[in-house]
Amino acid sequence: MSSRTLPLLFINLGGEMLYILDQRLRAQNIPADKAKKVMNDIITTMFNKKFLEELFKPQELYSKKALRTVFDRLAHASIMRLNQASMDKLYDLMTMAFKYQVLLCPRPKDILLVSFNHMDAIKDFVKDTPSILSQVDETYRQLIEMYTPLSSGEFQLIRQTLLIFFQDMHIRVSIFLKDKVQNSNGRFVLPTSGSVPHGTQVPGLIRIFSCTGEELTRQQFNNGGNYNAALREGSFEIFGDRVTKLGTNMYSVSRPVETHMSGTSKNSAQHTKVSAAPNPLAKEELNLLARLMGGLEVEKPGNTDSVSLHVIPDELSYGVINIQATKDQQANAELAKIMGEFTESGDQSPGASSKGDDLLAMMDGL
Amino acid sequence: SVAICSENGGLVASKEDCSMYHKEKSIQIKNSASALYNNLGVLRIAPRRLTYFTVVHANVVNMISASWDGLNYSHRQLQSKEPNVATSTSLIMQAAFCALPSRDLLVVTSQKGIQMYESDGSIMVYWHALDTPETPTEQAVFARGISAVWENYICVGVSSGAILVFDVPSKGSNITLSEVLEEHKESITDMASECSGSQECIANLVTADDEGNLCVWKSGEEFQLLNKIPGFDMSCSSVKLWKGTVVAGYGTGQIRLYEAVTGILHAEVNAHARWIYSLDIAPFSGLLLSAAEDSLVRVWHLTMTPETNSVEVAHLHNECVTDTQICGAKFCDGDGYAFAVTGYDLSEIIRYVQS
């Protein structure tokens, strides 16, 4: 639908990923210099100029599978290592968090404010590193240039496109369950109370006008909820108060909450089965963003000083999953296996008919 | 006037609090509804005592045929059509029934074009491809906004703002593109008509766009633009036409009633706390149904007094679909005795019937 959805999807999911990794690095007492290196390396990769150029081009949204591979590569763009199960859980957590934010946004345009909240936090992560900081600032400018002129209807189209991407995802997340923003069936709580969106009036008034435009009568009706007037509008500039809390760090130091995943078995449909069947269309997408991601040079230390991280499942799920510290070579082999369909040249031009077949396969997977 | 009635064991004083409608058994659908405007199609087939429903999920239309006795349900799925050279998925924007005097058709609009089926979804009788560019452009390309008009037209909107007018013969597949109306500059969101095939109307079509602009037309070999009602930079996502009055629902949650031909604003209702996704009118009773992302479906009553050229709007009923952003709501009959609702991520059609 909207060809401008991918940048917002990528930046917001990336932001959530960084929040979770930051919390894990602190929780596992990873030495500060190593932790900083992990965060800096990932952020540098996320905001690589060539990558962003490709990202901001008008294009249809990637499939869940294709986007997952981009994030697999992003997560491994540093000295950090995650095993498959942890990566699965990380991705589930990221996507459910952004789904929540998209659904709860009072206005479609507020998705941009959510994106700025993520950007503000990312900027704070790299505030001591001027080179990365300038990449982040450049991205703010691109976001502002592309999105601030859009109409409310165009933002709603973006939102509808995102909601199709998140359709039928009901993975339960501990922090959401604890905060009572998610029900035990995995669906989010949508309150019929609180502030109305900016630009909307509290429901309840019926006004009748004469043919000359004078108000003849006004009556009230029972709106069935408990609303109050809209808050002030958040800022759409590089600096400013975004007003909304959606997109801010749920796992920050002031909130000691574990990044748990609970009861994931209930909605196993959402666990990306690493399909053995090759999918050339997905392959082609991977070639662009994922290849750019994978081809980026990140300075790695001479000794394999990798940082192993795990995303802990809570006691309800099936035992603790431990990561073995993997060496770079093994990690690369793992990545290569996931993307096993790539040839040496990496250049795929599938024939029209196979594209069609895989299109159908992709549509089945939607 | 105040009526006292009991609800949930208590006594309430307001007429509004009486349960005008109660929930009936839901119809399960094969997949969940996507968040799209006006995402519920309803066609009542009295001679066969059944009703068809359509709900869009991504690139699929779920069709359910439900018998009135509640005993028989049959399901069918229609896919969006791909041209031979497939470049990307084609998501469906809307599916709606078009009831013409001679025949009923099911129209499905997507990113690639417009498909028209016999009303039971059994045969596709027509396909119109949109001009989709080789590489995606900033402006999305899709068709959205569907209405049967007068005796033999079906109108469909396009993301460019154009409106395609199709001439539909009383039977067969010789459907032709009769005219392209280029008045709107923003994407078409919805359109509605009245007086199809029956009495003569001055205006019989209203079209709406993403900037909230409304165009009022009279059908014919060449459609005539009767009036343009400017929007206020807020998308009009759902629109209806009844007794010469345009009823429009906006992204701000407001409903406005305009006299179609003159553009005079009759009424303004702060109806919902979120974006309105669907409006429907039961033409025989003047009941209005509105549904929004705020989880609420509201029933109103419209009274037109032509002598004084005035309109009255009374609020009758609220239904809260807990934790659901509603995307479709329609009356199941011309009197508004029953209505049906769909919601994002919900795999059922919820039904309500007058108590």
PDB file of C-alpha atoms in Angstrom, chain A residues 47 58 76 145 189 212 222 244 272 293 307 317 327 329:
ATOM      1  CA  PHE A  47      22.421   4.682  10.033  1.00  0.00           C
ATOM      2  CA  PRO A  58       9.717   4.392  -2.296  1.00  0.00           C
ATOM      3  CA  HIS A  76      25.334  -9.290  14.430  1.00  0.00           C
ATOM      4  CA  GLU A 145      11.793  16.029   4.896  1.00  0.00           C
ATOM      5  CA  VAL A 189      -6.047  -3.113  25.915  1.00  0.00           C
ATOM      6  CA  THR A 212     -27.483  30.825   7.135  1.00  0.00           C
ATOM      7  CA  ASN A 222     -23.591   9.929  26.438  1.00  0.00           C
ATOM      8  CA  THR A 244       3.651  11.064  23.873  1.00  0.00           C
ATOM      9  CA  THR A 272       9.601 -17.493  11.916  1.00  0.00           C
ATOM     10  CA  MET A 293      23.806  -4.482   5.920  1.00  0.00           C
ATOM     11  CA  VAL A 307      29.999 -10.635  23.788  1.00  0.00           C
ATOM     12  CA  SER A 317       8.404 -21.366  29.271  1.00  0.00           C
ATOM     13  CA  LYS A 327      33.457 -17.403  17.522  1.00  0.00           C
ATOM     14  CA  GLN A 329      33.592 -17.816  12.042  1.00  0.00           C
TER      15      GLN A 329
END
